[in-house]
Coordinates of C-alpha atoms and ligand atoms in Angstrom, one line a residue:
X1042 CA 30.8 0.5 1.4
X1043 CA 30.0 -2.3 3.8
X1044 CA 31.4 -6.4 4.1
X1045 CA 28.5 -9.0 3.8
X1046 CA 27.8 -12.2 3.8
X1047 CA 25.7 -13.8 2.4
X1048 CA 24.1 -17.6 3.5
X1049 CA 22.0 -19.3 0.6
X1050 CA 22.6 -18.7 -2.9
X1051 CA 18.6 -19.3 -4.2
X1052 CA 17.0 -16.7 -6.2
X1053 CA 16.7 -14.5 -3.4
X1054 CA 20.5 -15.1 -2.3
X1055 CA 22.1 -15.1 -5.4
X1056 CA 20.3 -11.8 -6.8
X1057 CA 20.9 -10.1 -3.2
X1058 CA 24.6 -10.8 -3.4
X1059 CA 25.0 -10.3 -7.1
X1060 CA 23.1 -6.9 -6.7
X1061 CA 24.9 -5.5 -3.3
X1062 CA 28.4 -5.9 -4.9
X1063 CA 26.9 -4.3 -8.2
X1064 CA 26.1 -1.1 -5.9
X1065 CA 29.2 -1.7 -4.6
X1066 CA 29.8 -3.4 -1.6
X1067 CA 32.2 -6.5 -0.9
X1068 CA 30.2 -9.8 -1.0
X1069 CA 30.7 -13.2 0.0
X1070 CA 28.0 -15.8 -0.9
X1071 CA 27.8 -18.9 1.0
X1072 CA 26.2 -22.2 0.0
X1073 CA 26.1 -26.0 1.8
X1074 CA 25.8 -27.2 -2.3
X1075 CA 29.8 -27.4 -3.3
X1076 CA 29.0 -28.1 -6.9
X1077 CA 26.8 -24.6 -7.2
X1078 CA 29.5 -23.1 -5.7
X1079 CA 31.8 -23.6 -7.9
X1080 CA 29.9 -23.5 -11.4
X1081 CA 29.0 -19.8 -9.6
X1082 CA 32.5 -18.8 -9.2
X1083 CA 33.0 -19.5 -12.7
X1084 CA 30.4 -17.0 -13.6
X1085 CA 27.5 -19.8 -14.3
X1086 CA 24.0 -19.3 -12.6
X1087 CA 22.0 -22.5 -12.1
X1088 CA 18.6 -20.8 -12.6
X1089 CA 17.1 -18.4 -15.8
X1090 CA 17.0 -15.2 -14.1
X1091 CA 16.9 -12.0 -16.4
X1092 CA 20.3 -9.9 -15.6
X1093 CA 21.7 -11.9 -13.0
X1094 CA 24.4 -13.5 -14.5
X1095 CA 25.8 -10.6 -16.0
X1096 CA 26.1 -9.1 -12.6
X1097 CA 27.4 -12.7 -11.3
X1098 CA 30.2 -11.9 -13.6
X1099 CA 30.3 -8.2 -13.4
X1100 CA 31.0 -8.8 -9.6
X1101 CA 33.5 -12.0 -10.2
X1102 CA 35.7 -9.5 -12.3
X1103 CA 35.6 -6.6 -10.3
X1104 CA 36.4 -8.8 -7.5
X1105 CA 33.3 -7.8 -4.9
X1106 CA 31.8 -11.0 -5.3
X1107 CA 33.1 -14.3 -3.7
X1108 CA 31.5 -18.2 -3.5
X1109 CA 32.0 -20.2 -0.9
X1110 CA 31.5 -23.2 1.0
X1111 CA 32.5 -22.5 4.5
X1112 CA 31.8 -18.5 4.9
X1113 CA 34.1 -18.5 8.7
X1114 CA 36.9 -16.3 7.4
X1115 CA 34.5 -13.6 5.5
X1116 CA 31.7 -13.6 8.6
X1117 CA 34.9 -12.2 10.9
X1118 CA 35.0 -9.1 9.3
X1119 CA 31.3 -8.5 7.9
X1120 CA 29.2 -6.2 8.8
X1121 CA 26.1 -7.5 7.7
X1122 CA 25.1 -11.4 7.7
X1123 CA 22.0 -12.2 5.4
X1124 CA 19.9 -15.3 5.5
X1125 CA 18.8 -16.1 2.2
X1126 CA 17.2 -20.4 3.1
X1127 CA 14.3 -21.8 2.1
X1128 CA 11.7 -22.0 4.8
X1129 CA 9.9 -25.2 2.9
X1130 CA 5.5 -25.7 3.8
X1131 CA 4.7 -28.3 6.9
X1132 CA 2.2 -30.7 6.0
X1133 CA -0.4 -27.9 8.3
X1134 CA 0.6 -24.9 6.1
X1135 CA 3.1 -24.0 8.6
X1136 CA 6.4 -22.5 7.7
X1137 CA 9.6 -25.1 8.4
X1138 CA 12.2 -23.2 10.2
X1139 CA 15.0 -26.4 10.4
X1140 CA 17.3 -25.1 7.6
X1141 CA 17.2 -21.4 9.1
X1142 CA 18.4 -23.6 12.8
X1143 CA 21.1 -25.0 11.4
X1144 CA 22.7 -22.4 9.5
X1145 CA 22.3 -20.1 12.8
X1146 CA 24.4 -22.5 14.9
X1147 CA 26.5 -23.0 12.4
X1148 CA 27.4 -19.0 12.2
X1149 CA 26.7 -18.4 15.5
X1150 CA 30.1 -18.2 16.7
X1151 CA 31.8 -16.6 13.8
X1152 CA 29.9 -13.2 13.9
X1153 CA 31.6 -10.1 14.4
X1154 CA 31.1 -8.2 17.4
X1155 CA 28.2 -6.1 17.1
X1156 CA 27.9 -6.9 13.3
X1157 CA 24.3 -7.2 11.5
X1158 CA 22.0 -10.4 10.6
X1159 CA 19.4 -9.5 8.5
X1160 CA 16.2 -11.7 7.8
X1161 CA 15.5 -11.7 3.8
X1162 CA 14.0 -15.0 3.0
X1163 CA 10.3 -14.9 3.6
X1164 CA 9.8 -16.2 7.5
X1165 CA 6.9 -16.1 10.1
X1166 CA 6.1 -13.5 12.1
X1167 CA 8.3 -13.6 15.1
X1168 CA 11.1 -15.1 13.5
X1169 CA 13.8 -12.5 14.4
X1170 CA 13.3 -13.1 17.8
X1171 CA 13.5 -16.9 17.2
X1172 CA 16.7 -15.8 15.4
X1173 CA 18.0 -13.8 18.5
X1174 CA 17.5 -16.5 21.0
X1175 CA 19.1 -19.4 18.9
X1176 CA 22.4 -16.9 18.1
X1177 CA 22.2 -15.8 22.0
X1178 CA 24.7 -13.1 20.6
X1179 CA 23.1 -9.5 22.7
X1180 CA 26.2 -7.4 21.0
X1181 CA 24.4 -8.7 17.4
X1182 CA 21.3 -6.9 16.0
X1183 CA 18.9 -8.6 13.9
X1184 CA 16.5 -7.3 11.5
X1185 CA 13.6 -8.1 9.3
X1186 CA 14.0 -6.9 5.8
X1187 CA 11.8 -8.8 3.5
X1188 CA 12.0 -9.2 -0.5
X1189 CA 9.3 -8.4 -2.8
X1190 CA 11.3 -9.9 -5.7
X1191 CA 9.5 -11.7 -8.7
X1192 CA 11.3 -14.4 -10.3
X1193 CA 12.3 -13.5 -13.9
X1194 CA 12.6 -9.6 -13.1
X1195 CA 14.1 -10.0 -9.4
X1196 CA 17.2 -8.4 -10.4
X1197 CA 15.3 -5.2 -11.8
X1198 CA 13.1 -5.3 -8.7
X1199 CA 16.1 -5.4 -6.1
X1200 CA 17.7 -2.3 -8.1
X1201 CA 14.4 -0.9 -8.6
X1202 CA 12.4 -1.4 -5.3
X1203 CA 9.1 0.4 -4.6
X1204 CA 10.3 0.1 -1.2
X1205 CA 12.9 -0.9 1.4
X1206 CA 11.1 -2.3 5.0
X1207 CA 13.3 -2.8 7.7
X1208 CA 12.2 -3.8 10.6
X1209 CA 14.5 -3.7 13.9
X1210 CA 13.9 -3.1 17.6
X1211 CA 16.8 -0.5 17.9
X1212 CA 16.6 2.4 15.2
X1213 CA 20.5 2.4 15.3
X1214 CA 20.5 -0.8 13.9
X1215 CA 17.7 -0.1 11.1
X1216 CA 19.7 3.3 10.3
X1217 CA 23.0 0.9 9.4
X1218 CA 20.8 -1.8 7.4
X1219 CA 19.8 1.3 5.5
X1220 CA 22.7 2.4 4.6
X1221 CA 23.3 -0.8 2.7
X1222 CA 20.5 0.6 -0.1
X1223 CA 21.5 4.3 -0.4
X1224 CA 22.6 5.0 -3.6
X1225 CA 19.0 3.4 -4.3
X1226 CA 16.1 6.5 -4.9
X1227 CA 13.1 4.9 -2.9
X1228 CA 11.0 5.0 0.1
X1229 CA 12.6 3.5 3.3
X1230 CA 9.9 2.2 5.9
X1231 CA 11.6 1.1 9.3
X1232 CA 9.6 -0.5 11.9
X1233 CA 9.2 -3.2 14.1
X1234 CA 10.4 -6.6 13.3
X1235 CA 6.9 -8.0 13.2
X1236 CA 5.6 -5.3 11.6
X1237 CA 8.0 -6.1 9.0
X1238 CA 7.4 -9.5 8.5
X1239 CA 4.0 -9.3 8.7
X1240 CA 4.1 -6.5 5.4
X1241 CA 5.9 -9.8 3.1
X1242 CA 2.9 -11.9 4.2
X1243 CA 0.3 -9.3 3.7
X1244 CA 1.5 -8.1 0.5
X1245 CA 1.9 -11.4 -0.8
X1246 CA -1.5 -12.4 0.2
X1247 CA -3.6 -9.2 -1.4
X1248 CA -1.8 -9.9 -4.4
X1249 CA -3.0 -13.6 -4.2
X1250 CA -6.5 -11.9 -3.1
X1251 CA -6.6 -9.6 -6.8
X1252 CA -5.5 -12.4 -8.6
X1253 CA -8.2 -14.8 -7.4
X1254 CA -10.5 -11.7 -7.5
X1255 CA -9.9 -11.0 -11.2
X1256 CA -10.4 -14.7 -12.1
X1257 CA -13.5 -15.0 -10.8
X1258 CA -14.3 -12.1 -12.5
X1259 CA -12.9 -13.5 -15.9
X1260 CA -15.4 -16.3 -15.5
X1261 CA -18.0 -14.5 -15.1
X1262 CA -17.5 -12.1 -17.7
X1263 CA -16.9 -15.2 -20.2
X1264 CA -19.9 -16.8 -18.9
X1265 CA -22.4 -13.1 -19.6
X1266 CA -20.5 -12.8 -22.7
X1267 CA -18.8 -9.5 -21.6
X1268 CA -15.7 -8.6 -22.5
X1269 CA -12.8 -9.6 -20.3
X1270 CA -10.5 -7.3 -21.2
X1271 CA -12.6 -4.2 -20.9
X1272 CA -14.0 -5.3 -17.8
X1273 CA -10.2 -5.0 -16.7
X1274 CA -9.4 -2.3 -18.2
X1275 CA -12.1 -0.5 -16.7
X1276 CA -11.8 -1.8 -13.4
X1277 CA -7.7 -1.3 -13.4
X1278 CA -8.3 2.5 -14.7
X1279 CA -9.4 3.4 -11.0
X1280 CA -5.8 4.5 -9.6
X1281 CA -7.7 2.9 -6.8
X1282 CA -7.6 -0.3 -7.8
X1283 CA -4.6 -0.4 -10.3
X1284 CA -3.7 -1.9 -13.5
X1285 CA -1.2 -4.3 -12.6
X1286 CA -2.1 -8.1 -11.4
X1287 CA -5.1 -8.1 -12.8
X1288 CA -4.3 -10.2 -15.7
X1289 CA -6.6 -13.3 -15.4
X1290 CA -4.7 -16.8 -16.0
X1291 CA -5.2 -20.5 -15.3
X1292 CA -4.8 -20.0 -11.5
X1293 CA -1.3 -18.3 -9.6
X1294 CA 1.5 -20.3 -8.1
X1295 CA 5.5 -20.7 -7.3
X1296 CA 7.0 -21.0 -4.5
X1297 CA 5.5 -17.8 -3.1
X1298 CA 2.1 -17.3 -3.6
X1299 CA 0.4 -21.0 -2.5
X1300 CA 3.1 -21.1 0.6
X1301 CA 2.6 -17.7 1.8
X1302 CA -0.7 -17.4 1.4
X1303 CA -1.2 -21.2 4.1
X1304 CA 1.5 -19.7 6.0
X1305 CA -0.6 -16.5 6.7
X1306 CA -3.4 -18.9 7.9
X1307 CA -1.4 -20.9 10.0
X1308 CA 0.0 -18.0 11.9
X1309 CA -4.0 -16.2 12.6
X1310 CA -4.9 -19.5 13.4
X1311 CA -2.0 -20.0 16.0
X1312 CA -2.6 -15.8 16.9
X1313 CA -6.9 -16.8 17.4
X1314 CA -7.4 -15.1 14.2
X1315 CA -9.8 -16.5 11.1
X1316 CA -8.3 -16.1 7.9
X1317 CA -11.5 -16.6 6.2
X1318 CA -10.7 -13.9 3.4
X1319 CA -7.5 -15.7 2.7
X1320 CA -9.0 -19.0 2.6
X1321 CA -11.5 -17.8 0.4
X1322 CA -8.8 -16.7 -1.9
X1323 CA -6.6 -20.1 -1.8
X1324 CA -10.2 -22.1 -2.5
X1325 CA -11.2 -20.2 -5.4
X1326 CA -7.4 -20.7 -7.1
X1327 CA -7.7 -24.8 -6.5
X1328 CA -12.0 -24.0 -8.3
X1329 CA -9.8 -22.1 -11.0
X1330 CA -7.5 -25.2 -11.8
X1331 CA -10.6 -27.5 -12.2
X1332 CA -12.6 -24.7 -14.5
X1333 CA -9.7 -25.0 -16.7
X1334 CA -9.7 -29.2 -16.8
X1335 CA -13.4 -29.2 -17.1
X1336 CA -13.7 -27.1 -20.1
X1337 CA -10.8 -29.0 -21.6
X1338 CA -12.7 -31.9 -20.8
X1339 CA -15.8 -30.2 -22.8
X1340 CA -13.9 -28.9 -25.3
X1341 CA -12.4 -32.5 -26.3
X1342 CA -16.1 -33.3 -26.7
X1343 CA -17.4 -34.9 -23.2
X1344 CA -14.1 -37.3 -22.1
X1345 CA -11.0 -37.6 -21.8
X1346 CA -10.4 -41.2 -21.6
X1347 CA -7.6 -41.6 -24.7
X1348 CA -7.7 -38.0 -26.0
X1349 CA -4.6 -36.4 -26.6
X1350 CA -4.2 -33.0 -25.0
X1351 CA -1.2 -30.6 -26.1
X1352 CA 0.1 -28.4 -23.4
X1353 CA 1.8 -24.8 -24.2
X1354 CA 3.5 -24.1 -21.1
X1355 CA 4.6 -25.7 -18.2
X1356 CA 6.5 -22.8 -16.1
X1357 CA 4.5 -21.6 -13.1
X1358 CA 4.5 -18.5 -15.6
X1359 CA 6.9 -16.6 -18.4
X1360 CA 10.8 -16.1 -18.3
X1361 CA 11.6 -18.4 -15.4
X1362 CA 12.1 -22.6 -15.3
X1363 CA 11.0 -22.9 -12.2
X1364 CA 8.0 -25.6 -12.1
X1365 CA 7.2 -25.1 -8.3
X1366 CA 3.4 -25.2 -7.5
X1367 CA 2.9 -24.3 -11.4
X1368 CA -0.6 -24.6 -12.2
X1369 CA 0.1 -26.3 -15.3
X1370 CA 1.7 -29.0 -14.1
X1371 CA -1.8 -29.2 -11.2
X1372 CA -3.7 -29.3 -14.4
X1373 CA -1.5 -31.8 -16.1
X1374 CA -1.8 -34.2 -12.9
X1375 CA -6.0 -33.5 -13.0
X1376 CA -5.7 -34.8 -17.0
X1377 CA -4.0 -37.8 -16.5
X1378 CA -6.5 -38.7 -14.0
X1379 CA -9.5 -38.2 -16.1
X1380 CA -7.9 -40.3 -18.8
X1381 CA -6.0 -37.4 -20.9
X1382 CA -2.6 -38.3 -23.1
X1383 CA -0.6 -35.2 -22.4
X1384 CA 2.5 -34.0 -25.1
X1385 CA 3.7 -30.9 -23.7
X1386 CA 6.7 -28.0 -25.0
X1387 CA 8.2 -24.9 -22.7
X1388 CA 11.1 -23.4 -24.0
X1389 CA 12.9 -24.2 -20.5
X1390 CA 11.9 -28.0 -20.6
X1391 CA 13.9 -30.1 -22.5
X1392 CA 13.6 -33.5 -20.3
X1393 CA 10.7 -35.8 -19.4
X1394 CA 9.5 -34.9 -15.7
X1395 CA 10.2 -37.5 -13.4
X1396 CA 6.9 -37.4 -11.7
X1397 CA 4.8 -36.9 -15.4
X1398 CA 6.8 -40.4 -17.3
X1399 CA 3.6 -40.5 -19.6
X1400 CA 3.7 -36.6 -20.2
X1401 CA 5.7 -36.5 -23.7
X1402 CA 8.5 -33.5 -23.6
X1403 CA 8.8 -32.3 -27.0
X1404 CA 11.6 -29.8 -28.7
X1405 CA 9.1 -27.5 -30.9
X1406 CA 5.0 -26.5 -29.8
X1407 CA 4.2 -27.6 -33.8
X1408 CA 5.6 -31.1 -32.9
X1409 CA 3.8 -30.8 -29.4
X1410 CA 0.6 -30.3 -31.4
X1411 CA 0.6 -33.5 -33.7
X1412 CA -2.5 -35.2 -33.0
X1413 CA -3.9 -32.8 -30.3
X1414 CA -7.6 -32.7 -29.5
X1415 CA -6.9 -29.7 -27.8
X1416 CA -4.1 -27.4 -27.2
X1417 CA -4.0 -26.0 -23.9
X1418 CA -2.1 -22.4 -23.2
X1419 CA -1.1 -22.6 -20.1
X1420 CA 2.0 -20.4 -19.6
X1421 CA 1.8 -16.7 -21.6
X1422 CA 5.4 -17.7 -23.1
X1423 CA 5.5 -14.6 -25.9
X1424 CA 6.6 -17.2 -28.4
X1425 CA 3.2 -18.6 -28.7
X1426 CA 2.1 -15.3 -29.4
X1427 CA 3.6 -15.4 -32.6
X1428 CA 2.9 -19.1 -33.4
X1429 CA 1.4 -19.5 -37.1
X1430 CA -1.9 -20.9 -37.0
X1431 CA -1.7 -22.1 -40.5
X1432 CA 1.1 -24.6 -39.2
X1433 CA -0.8 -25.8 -36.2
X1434 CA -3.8 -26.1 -38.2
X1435 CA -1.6 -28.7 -40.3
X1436 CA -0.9 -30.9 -37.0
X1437 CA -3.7 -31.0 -34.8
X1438 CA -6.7 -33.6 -34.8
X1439 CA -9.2 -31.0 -33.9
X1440 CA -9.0 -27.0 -34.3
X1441 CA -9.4 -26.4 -30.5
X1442 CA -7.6 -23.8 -28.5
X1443 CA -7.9 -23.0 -24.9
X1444 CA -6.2 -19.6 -24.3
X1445 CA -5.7 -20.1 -20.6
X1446 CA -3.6 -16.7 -20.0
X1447 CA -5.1 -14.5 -23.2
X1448 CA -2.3 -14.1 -25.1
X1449 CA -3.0 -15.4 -28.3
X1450 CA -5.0 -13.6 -31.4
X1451 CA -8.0 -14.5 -31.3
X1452 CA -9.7 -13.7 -34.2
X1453 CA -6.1 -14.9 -36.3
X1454 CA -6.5 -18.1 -34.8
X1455 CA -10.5 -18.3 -35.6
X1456 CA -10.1 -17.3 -39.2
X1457 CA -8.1 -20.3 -39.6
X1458 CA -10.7 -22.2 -38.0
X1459 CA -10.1 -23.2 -34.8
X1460 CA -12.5 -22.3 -32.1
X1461 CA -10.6 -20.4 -29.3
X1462 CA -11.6 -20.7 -26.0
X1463 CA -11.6 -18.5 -22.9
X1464 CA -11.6 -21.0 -19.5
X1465 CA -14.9 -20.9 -19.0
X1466 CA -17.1 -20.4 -22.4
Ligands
UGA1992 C1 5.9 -13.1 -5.9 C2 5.7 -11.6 -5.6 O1 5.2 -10.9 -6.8 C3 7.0 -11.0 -5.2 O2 6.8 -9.6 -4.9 C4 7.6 -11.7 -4.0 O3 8.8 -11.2 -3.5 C5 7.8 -13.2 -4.3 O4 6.5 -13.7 -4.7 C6 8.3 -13.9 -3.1 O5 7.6 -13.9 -2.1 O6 9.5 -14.2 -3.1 P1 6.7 -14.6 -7.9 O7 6.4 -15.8 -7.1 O8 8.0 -14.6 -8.6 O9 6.7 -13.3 -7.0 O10 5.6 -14.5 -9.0 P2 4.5 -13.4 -9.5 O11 5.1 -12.7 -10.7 O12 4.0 -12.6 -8.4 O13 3.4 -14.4 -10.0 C7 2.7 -15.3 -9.1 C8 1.6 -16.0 -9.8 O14 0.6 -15.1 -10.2 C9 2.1 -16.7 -11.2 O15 1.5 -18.0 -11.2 C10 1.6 -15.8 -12.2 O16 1.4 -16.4 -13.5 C11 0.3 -15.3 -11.6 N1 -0.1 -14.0 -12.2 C12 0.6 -12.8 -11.9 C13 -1.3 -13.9 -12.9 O17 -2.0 -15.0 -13.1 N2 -1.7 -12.7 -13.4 C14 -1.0 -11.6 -13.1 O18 -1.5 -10.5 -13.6 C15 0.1 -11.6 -12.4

């Protein structure tokens, strides 16, 4: 079993670390945030994360896992250095390399000889060469081995992969990063550092591309009053095409999707190479967010000006709290603006937002409801599948659903008399 470090303790660091020292090996995770640091070595995560903090504790008892400020002492004898940072959006859809800089320098010196950095965090293509001329360290490899780990199930994804990509100039070097992932049964693709990094972008971006794909699809379908769920399941049924991301929803974000997805374009435009499919694809998700605020807008009978709008949702999707580039929250900002008062329950927001003052934070989706025009699902949160429409009907204003992500029971919710709503009909 191998020594490693690892810098950034995100979602992607945290579950790496926590996840390594489960199959065994010593970890060290390293963090510029002193306060994480040590609510982690007390065995509490800062983000919802199926699994993880079982493992966080799993590996603080066993003794494999270690949190830390300054990660000096465990980079002298690690064999492996992961960088887990963010790599933020430039204003031109470029990727911001500044954090990735300074952690280098600060590491630089402090790498054992001929020890291992390894890429994880989602980076540009050509970022391990930026990496090897900033470390200007020959005796130290560095490799490309990108996550595919969905928030809320990351920790069954890293123990579960569909497959491992490393991507190294010397073989040697990709033979050792494998090593790392052995007692794991899957397929190991070595290759080229670019090669590597390229296979995050482009996976990332054809899931973006199905997504958009199906919701188009979903509109039309609503609008020639076909059946949106049999169109799916008859399109997913080809094992060419595949069942899974094809459930349609109120658009896709997080911090993945929208950033990966500009980042692609930035680099063909930088490499003379028109992303038009990908542009296509990020167009049609911003169309989807203003299908959704139009047919609210219809829905609440012509205007918004004064109406009050009940969100369901405000999580980018289920079973996480993260609210990055969450297309309820795009939708939100879009309602205000066309004169909407927006009350608003997710199970993992408990606080007004600081940038939504007027959007009213409440406890229960009943209490949420009081007074609605309209309630809006925006996140498919299982608990509003089970939602009694008897008690809603008690609350609202007007019996009017929009079931952005499909989820609820449709004909339940009409024999009570509400008219449900897909996005577009
Ligand atoms: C995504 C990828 O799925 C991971 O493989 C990748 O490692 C990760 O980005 C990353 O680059 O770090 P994540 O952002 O956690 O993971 O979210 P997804 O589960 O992929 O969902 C993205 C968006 O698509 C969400 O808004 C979700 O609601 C939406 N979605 C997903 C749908 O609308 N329908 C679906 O059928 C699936």
């Amino acid at each position: 079993m191998s020594n490693v470090v690892v810098i950034g303790t995100g979602y992607v660091g945290l579950t790496t670390g926590a996840c390594l020292a489960h199959l065994g090996h010593h970890v060290t995770c390293a963090d510029i945030d002193s306060t994480k640091i040590s609510r982690l070595s007390e065995g509490r995560i800062p983000i919802v994360e199926s699994g993880l903090e079982n493992l966080v504790r799993e590996g603080l008892r066993t003794g494999r896992l270690h949190f830390v400020v300054n990660a000096s002492q465990a980079l002298l004898r690690s064999d492996f250095t992961f960088l887990c940072l963010p790599t933020p959006e430039r204003h031109d859809g470029s990727a911001d390399l500044s954090y990735l800089q300074t952690a280098l320098e600060t590491v630089r010196d402090d790498l054992r000889f001929e020890s291992i950095v390894i890429n994880k965090s989602t980076v540009p293509v050509g970022t391990v060469r930026f990496v090897e001329r900033v470390l200007a360290r020959p005796d130290v490899g560095v490799v490309s081995n990108p996550e595919f780990l969905r928030e809320g199930s990351a920790v069954h994804d890293f123990l579960h992969p569909d497959r491992v990509v490393i991507g190294a100039v010397d073989q040697a070097v990709a033979t050792r990063v494998a090593s790392l992932y052995s007692t794991l049964t899957t397929r190991v693709i070595t290759t080229d550092p670019e090669s590597a990094e390229l296979i995050k972008y482009a996976s990332n971006a054809f899931l973006a591309t199905k997504l958009s794909f199906v919701n188009q699809i979903a509109a039309l379908a609503e609008a020639v009053s076909a059946n949106v769920d049999d169109v799916i399941a008859g399109m997913g049924s080809d094992k060419r095409i595949g069942e899974s991301f094809l459930r349609p929803g109120p658009g896709w974000g997080g911090s993945c999707f929208p950033k990966d997805t500009k980042s692609l374009i930035s680099i063909g435009s930088t490499s003379g190479i028109d992303m038009s499919l990908i542009r296509s694809v990020v167009e049609a998700n911003e169309e989807r967010l203003e299908q959704v605020v139009d047919r609210i807008e219809h829905l609440s009978g012509s205007s918004l000006k004064g109406k009050k709008i009940c969100l369901w949702g405000l999580t980018f999707k289920a079973n996480t709290d993260d609210l990055r580039e969450s297309p309820a929250l795009k939708i939100a900002t879009k309602l205000i603006s066309r004169g909407a008062q927006l009350s608003a329950y997710d199970p993992t927001v408990h606080d007004t937002l600081s940038s939504f003052p007027l959007m009213f934070i409440f406890g229960s989706p009943l209490d949420a409801a009081e007074g609605a025009s309209c309630v809006v699902v925006l996140t498919e949160w299982d608990e509003f599948k089970w939602i009694d429409p008897v008690l809603v009907a008690a609350r609202v204003d007007s019996r009017t659903v929009l079931d952005a992500r499909g989820i609820l029971n449709r004909s339940e919710w009409q024999d009570n008399g509400f008219t449900v709503s897909g996005i577009v009909c």
